[in-house]
Tab-separated table of C-alpha atoms and ligand atoms in Angstrom:
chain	number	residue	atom	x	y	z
X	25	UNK	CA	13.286	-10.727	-36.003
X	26	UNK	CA	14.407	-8.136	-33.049
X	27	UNK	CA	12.062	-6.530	-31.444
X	28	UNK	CA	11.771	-2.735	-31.324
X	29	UNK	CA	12.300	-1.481	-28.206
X	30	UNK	CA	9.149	0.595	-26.762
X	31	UNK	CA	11.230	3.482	-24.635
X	32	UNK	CA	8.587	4.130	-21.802
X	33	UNK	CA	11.470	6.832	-20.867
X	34	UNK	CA	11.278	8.626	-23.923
X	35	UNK	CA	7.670	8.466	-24.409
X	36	UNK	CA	6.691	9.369	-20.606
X	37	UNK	CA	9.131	12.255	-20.849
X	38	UNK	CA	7.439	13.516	-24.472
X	39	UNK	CA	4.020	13.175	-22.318
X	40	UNK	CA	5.363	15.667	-19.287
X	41	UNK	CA	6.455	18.027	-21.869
X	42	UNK	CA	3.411	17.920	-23.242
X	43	UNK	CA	1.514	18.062	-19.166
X	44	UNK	CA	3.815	20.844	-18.687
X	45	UNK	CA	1.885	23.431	-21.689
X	46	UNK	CA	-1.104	22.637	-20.781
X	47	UNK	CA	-0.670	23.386	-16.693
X	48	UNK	CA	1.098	26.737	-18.014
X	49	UNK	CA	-1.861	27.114	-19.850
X	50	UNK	CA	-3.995	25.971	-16.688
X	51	UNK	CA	-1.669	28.624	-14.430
X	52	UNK	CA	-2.744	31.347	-17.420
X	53	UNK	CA	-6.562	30.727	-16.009
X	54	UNK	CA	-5.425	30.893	-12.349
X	55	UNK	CA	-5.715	27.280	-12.192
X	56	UNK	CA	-2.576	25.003	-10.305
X	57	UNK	CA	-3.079	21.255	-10.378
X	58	UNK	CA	-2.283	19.979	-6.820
X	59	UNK	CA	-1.514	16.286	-5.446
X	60	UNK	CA	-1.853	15.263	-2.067
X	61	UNK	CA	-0.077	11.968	-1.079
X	62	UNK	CA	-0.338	10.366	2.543
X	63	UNK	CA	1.977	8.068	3.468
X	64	UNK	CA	1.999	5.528	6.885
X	65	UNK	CA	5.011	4.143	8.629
X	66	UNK	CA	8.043	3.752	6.564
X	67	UNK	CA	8.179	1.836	4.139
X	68	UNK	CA	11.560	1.839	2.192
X	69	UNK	CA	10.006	1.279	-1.300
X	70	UNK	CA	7.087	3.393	-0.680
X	71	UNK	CA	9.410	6.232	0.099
X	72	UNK	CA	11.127	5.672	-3.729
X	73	UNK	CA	8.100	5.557	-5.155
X	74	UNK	CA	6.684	8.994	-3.402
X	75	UNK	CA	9.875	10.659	-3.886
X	76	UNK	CA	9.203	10.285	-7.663
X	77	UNK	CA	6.081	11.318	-7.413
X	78	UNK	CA	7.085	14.355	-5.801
X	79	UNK	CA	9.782	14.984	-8.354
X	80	UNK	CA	7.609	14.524	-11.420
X	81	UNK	CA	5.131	16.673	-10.005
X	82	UNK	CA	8.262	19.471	-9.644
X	83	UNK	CA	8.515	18.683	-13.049
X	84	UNK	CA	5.864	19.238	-14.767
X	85	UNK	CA	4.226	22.189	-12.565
X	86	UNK	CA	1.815	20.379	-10.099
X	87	UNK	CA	1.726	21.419	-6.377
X	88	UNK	CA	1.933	18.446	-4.584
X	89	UNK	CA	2.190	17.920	-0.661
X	90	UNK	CA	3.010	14.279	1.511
X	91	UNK	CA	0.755	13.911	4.708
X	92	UNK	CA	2.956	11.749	6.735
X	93	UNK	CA	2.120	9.669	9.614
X	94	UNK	CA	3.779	6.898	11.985
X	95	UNK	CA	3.294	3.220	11.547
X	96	UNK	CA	1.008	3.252	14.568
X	97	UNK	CA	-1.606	6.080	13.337
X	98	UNK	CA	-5.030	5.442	13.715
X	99	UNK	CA	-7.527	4.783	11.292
X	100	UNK	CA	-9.512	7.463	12.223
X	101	UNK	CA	-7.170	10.405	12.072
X	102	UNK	CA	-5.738	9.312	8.591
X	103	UNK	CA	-9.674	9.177	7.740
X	104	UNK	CA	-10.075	13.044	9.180
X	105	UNK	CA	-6.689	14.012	6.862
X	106	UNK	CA	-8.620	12.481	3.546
X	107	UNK	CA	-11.946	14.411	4.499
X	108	UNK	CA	-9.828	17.468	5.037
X	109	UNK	CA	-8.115	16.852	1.738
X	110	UNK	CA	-11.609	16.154	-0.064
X	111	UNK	CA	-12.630	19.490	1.083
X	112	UNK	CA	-9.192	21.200	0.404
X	113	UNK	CA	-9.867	23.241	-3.467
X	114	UNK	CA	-6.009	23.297	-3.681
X	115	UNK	CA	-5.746	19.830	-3.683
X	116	UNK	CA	-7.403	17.807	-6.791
X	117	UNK	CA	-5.836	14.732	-6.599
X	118	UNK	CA	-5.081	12.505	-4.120
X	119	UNK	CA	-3.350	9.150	-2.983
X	120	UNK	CA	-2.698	6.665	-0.414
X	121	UNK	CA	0.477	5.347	-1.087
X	122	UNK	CA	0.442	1.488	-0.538
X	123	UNK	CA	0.188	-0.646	1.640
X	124	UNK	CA	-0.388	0.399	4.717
X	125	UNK	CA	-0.197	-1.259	8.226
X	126	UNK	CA	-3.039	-4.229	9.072
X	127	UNK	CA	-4.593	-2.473	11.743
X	128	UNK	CA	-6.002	-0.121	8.403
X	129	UNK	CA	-8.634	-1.583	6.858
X	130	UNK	CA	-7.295	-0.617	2.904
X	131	UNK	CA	-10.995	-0.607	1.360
X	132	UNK	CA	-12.401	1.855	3.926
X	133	UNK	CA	-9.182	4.167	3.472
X	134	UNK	CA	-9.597	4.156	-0.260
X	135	UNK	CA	-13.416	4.584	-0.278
X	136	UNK	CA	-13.142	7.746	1.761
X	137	UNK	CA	-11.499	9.869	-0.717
X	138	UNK	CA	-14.032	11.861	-2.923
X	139	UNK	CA	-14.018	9.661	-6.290
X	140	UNK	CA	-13.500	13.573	-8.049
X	141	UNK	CA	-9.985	13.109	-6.465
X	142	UNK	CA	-9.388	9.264	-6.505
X	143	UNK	CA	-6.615	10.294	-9.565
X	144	UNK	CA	-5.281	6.196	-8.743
X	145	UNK	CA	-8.277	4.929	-9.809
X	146	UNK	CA	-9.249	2.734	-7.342
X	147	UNK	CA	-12.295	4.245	-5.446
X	148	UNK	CA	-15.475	1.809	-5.770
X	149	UNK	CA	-16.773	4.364	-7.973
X	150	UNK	CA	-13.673	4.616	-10.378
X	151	UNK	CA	-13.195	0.839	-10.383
X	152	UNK	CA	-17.043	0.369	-11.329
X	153	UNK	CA	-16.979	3.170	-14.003
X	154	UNK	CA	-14.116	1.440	-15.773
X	155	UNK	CA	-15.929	-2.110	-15.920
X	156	UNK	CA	-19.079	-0.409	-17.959
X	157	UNK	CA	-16.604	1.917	-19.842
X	158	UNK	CA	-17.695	5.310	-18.399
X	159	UNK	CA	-14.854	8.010	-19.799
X	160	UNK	CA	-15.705	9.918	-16.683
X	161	UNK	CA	-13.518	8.064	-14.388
X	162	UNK	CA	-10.108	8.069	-13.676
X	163	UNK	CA	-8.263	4.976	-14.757
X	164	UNK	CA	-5.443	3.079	-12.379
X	165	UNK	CA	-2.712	4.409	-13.802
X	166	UNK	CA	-0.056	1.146	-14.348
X	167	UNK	CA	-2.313	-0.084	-17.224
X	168	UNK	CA	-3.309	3.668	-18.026
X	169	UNK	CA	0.512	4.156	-19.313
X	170	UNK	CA	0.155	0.565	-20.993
X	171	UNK	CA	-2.583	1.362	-22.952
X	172	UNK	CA	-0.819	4.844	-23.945
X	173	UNK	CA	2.573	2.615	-24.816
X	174	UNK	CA	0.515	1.050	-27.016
X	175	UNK	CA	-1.373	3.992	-28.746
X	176	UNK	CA	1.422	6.007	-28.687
X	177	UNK	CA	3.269	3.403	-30.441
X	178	UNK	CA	0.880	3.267	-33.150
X	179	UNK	CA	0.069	-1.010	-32.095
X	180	UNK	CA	-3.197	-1.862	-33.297
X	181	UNK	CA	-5.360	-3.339	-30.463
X	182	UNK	CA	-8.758	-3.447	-31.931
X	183	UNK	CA	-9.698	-6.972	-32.866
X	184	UNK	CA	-6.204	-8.235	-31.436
X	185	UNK	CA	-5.941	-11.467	-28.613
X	186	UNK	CA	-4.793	-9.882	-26.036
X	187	UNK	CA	-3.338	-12.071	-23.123
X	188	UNK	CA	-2.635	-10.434	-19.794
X	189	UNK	CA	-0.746	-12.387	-17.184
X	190	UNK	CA	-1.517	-11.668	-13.766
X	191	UNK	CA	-5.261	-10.856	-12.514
X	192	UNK	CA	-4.201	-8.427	-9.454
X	193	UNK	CA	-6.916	-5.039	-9.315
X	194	UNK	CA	-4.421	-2.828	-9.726
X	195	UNK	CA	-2.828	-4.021	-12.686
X	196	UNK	CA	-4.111	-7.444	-14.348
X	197	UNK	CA	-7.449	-6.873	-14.400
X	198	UNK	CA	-8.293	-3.129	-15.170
X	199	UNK	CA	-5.502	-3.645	-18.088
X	200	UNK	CA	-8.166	-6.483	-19.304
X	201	UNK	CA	-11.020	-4.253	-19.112
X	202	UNK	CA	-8.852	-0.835	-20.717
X	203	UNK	CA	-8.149	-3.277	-23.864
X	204	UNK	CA	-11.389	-4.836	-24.003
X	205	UNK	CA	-12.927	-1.373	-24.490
X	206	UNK	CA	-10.415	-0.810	-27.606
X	207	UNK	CA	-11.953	-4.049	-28.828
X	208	UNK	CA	-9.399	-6.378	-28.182
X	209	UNK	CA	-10.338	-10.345	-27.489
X	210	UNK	CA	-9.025	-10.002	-23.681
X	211	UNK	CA	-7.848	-13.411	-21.726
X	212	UNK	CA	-6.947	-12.668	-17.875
X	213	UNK	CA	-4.173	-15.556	-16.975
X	214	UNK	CA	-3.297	-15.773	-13.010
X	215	UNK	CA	-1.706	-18.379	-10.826
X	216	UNK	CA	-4.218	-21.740	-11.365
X	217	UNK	CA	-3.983	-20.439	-15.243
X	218	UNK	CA	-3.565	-24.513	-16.750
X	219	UNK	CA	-0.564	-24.793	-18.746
X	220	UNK	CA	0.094	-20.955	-19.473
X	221	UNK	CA	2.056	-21.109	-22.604
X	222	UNK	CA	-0.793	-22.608	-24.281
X	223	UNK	CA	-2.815	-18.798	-24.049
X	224	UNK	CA	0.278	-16.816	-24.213
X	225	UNK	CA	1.226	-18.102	-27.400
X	226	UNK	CA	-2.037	-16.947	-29.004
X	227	UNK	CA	-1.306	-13.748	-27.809
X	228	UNK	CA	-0.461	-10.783	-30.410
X	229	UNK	CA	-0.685	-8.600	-27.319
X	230	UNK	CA	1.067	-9.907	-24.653
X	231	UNK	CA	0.818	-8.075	-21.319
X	232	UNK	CA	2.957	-9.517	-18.208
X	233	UNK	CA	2.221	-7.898	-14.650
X	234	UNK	CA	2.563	-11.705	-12.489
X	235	UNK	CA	5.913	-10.549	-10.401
X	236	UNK	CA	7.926	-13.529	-11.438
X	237	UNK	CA	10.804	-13.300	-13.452
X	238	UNK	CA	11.581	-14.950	-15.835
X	239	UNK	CA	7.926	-16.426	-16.643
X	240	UNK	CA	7.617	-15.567	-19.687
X	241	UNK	CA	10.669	-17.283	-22.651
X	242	UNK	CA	10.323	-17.558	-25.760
X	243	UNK	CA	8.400	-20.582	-26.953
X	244	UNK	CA	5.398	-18.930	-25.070
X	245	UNK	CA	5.521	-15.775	-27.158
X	246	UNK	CA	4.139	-16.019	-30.890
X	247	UNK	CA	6.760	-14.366	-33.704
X	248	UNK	CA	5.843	-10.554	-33.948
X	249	UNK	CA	3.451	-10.314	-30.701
X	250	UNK	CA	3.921	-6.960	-28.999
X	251	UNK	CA	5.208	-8.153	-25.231
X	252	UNK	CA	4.821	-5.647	-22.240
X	253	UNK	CA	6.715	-6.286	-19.094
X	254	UNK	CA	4.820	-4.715	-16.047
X	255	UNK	CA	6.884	-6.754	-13.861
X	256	UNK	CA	9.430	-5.164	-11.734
X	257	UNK	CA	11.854	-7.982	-9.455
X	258	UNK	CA	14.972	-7.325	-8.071
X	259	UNK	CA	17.497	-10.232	-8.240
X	260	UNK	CA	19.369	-11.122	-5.059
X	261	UNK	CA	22.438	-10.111	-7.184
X	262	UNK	CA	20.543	-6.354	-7.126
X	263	UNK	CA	19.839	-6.186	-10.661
X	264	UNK	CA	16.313	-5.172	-11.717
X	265	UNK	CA	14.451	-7.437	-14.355
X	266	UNK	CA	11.336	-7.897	-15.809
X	267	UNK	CA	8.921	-10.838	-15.679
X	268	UNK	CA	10.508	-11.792	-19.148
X	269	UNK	CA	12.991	-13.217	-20.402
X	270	UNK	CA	14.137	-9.791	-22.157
X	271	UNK	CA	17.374	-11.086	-24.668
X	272	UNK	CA	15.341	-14.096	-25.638
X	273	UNK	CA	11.681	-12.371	-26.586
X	274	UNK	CA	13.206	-9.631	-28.142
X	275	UNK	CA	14.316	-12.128	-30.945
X	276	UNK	CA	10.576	-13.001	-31.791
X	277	UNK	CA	8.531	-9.975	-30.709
X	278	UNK	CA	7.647	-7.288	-33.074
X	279	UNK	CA	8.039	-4.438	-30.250
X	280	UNK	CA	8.988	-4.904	-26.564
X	281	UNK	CA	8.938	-2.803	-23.301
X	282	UNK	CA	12.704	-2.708	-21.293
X	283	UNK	CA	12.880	-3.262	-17.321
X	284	UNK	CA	13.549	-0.404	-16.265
X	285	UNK	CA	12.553	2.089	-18.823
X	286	UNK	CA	9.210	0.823	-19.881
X	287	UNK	CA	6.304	0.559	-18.052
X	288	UNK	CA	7.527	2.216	-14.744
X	289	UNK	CA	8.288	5.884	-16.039
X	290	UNK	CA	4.328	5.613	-17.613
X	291	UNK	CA	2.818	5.074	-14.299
X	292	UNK	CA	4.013	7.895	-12.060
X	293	UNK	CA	3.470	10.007	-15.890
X	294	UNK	CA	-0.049	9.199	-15.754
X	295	UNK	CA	-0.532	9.673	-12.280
X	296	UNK	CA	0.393	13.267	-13.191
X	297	UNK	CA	-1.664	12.838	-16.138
X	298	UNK	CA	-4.864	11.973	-14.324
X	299	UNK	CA	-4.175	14.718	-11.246
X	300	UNK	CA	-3.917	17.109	-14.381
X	301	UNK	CA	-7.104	16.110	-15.751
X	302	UNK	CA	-9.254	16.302	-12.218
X	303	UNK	CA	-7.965	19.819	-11.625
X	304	UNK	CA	-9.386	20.830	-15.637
X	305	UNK	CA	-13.105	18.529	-14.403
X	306	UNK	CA	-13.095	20.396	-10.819
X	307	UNK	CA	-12.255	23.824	-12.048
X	308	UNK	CA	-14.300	23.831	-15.387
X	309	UNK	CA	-11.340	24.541	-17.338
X	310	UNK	CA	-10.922	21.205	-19.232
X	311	UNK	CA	-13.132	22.232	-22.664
X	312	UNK	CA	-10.412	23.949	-24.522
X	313	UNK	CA	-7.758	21.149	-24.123
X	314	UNK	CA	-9.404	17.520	-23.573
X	315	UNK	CA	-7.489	14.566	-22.635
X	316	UNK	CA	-6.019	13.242	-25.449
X	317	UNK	CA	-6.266	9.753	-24.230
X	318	UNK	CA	-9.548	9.580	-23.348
X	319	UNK	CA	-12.082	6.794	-25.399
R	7	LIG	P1	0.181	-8.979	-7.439
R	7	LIG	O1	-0.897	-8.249	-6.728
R	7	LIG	O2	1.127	-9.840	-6.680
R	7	LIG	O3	-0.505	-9.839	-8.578
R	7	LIG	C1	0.231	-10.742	-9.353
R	7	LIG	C2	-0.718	-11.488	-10.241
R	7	LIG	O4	0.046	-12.405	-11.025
R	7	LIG	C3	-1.744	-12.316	-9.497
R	7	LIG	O5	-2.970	-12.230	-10.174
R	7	LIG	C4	-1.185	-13.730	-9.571
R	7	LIG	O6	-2.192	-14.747	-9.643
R	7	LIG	C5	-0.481	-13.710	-10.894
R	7	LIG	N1	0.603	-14.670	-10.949
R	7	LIG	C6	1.598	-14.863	-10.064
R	7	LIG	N2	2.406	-15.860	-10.459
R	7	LIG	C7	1.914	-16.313	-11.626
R	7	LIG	C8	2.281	-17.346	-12.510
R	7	LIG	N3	3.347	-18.105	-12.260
R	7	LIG	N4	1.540	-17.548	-13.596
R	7	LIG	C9	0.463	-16.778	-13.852
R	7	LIG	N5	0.052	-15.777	-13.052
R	7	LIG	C10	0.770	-15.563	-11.947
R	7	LIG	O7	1.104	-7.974	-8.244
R	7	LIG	P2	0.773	-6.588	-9.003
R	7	LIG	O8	0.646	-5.499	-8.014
R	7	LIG	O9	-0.278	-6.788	-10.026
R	7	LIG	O10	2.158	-6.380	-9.752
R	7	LIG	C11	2.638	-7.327	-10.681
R	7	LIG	C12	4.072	-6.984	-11.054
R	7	LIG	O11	4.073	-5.703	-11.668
R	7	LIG	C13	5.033	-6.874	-9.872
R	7	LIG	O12	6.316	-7.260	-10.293
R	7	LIG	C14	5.029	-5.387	-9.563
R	7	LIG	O13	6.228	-4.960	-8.937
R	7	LIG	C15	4.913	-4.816	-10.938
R	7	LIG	N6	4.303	-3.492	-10.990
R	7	LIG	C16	4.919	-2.599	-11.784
R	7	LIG	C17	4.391	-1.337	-11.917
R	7	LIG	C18	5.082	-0.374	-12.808
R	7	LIG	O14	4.857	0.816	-12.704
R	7	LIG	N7	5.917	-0.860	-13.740
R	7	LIG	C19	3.245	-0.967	-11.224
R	7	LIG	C20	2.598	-1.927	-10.453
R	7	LIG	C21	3.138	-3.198	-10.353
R	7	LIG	P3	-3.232	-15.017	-8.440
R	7	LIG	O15	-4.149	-13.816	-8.460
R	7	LIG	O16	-3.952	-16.228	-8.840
R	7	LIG	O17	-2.376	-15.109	-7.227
């Protein structure tokens, strides 16, 4: 068997064309979607990852503006931009790109912004709301574009095992709760996991976000499980892999996500997705077109 290949490219790029009628639609009503992102010090990756944020945003039709400060900002004045942003009706999303220096306590940062705008999902509020399965909230968006892989690919998950490796609360475990609300039979594997093999193998599901690559070969995966790679590693030869071992899976999984070109272009999609989606619940203009994710 070879697997087919689940093109997160393809599929996020379908998704912004689809983002893209609906905030014409949204402009039609006098409505623009707008991100805020605040970014501290200077963090070489972080600036990649905001710089595609920004760019999708272009994209698709969604103001978006970066609040940058130095490495040595206080907490207080990047806690006076988010309560300027919270009360800022241009601005219905928002993030904190991280991480951010020590001397910023992360939880306090995070709980500031007005759960409305939280579009990363991981406000107290949002991060509650997805444990009891409240469609209200705004789900982290890393397992968000798993979970759409997954529908969009037309992969059964009710009833399925699903076995997630890695148990971070960003990826890991939300992506545990997302597919136990479709139903699934969820196990959450992390580092003290005993002999992992022995639950990957059960897996028809198999979800990999551990940062390790090559953790995952091919006498752990059952024939025809559906494998998704969340992991993203750079080898010190530069190349950019996975947390599994791609060539060799692909010969016994039923469908498989690339590194790159799988999970990665879903994330900063739904990011867009979600910002799109808070500007419809804080405007009142979401009846006529509902998320077509949501449930
Ligand atoms: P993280 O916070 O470092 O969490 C990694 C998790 O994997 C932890 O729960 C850890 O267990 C577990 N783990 C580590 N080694 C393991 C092993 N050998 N066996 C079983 N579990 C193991 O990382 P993260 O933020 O969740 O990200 C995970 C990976 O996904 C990284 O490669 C990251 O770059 C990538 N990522 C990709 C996207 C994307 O858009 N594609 C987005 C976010 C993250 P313990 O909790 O016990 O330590």
């Amino acid at each position: 068997m070879t697997a087919k290949i689940i093109d997160g490219k393809d599929i996020a790029q379908q998704v912004r064309e689809d983002l893209k009628k609906e905030v014409k639609a949204l402009a039609a009503r006098g409505v623009q979607p707008g991100l805020a992102v605040i970014v501290v010090g200077d963090n070489p990756a972080s600036k990649v990852y905001v710089g595609q944020k920004a760019k999708a945003c272009a994209e698709v039709g969604v103001h978006s503006e970066e609040h940058r400060f130095p490495e040595d900002v206080s907490e207080e004045t990047v806690l006076q931009k988010i309560a300027q942003l919270n009360a800022n009706p241009r601005i219905h999303g928002m993030i904190v790109q991280l991480p951010l220096p020590e001397h910023i306590r992360i939880a306090t940062v995070l709980e500031a912004i007005a759960p409305t705008k939280d579009v990363d999902g991981f406000h107290m509020y949002n991060v509650g709301g997805l444990v009891i399965g409240d469609n209200k909230i705004f789900p982290p968006c890393t397992p968000y574009g798993v979970q759409f892989l997954l529908e969009y690919s037309d992969i059964p998950i009710e009833g399925r095992n699903v076995v997630v490796v890695g148990a971070s609360n960003i990826v890991g475990k939300p992506m545990g709760l997302m597919l136990l609300h479709k139903e699934a039979t969820v196990s959450i594997c992390h580092v003290k996991t005993r002999d992992l093999g022995q639950f990957t193998i059960l897996a028809d599901i198999l979800v990999v976000a551990a940062g390790k690559p090559g953790l995952i070969v091919p006498q752990m995966v059952k024939t025809g499980a559906v494998v998704i790679d969340v992991g993203i590693n750079r080898l010190p030869n530069g190349k950019l892999v996975g947390d599994v071992d791609f060539e060799g899976v692909r010969q016994k999984a039923s469908h498989i996500t690339p590194v790159p070109g799988g999970v990665g272009p879903m994330t900063v999609t739904m990011l867009i997705y979600n910002t799109v989606e808070a500007a419809k619940r804080q405007t009142g203009t979401g009846d006529k077109s509902a998320p077509k994710l949501a449930g």
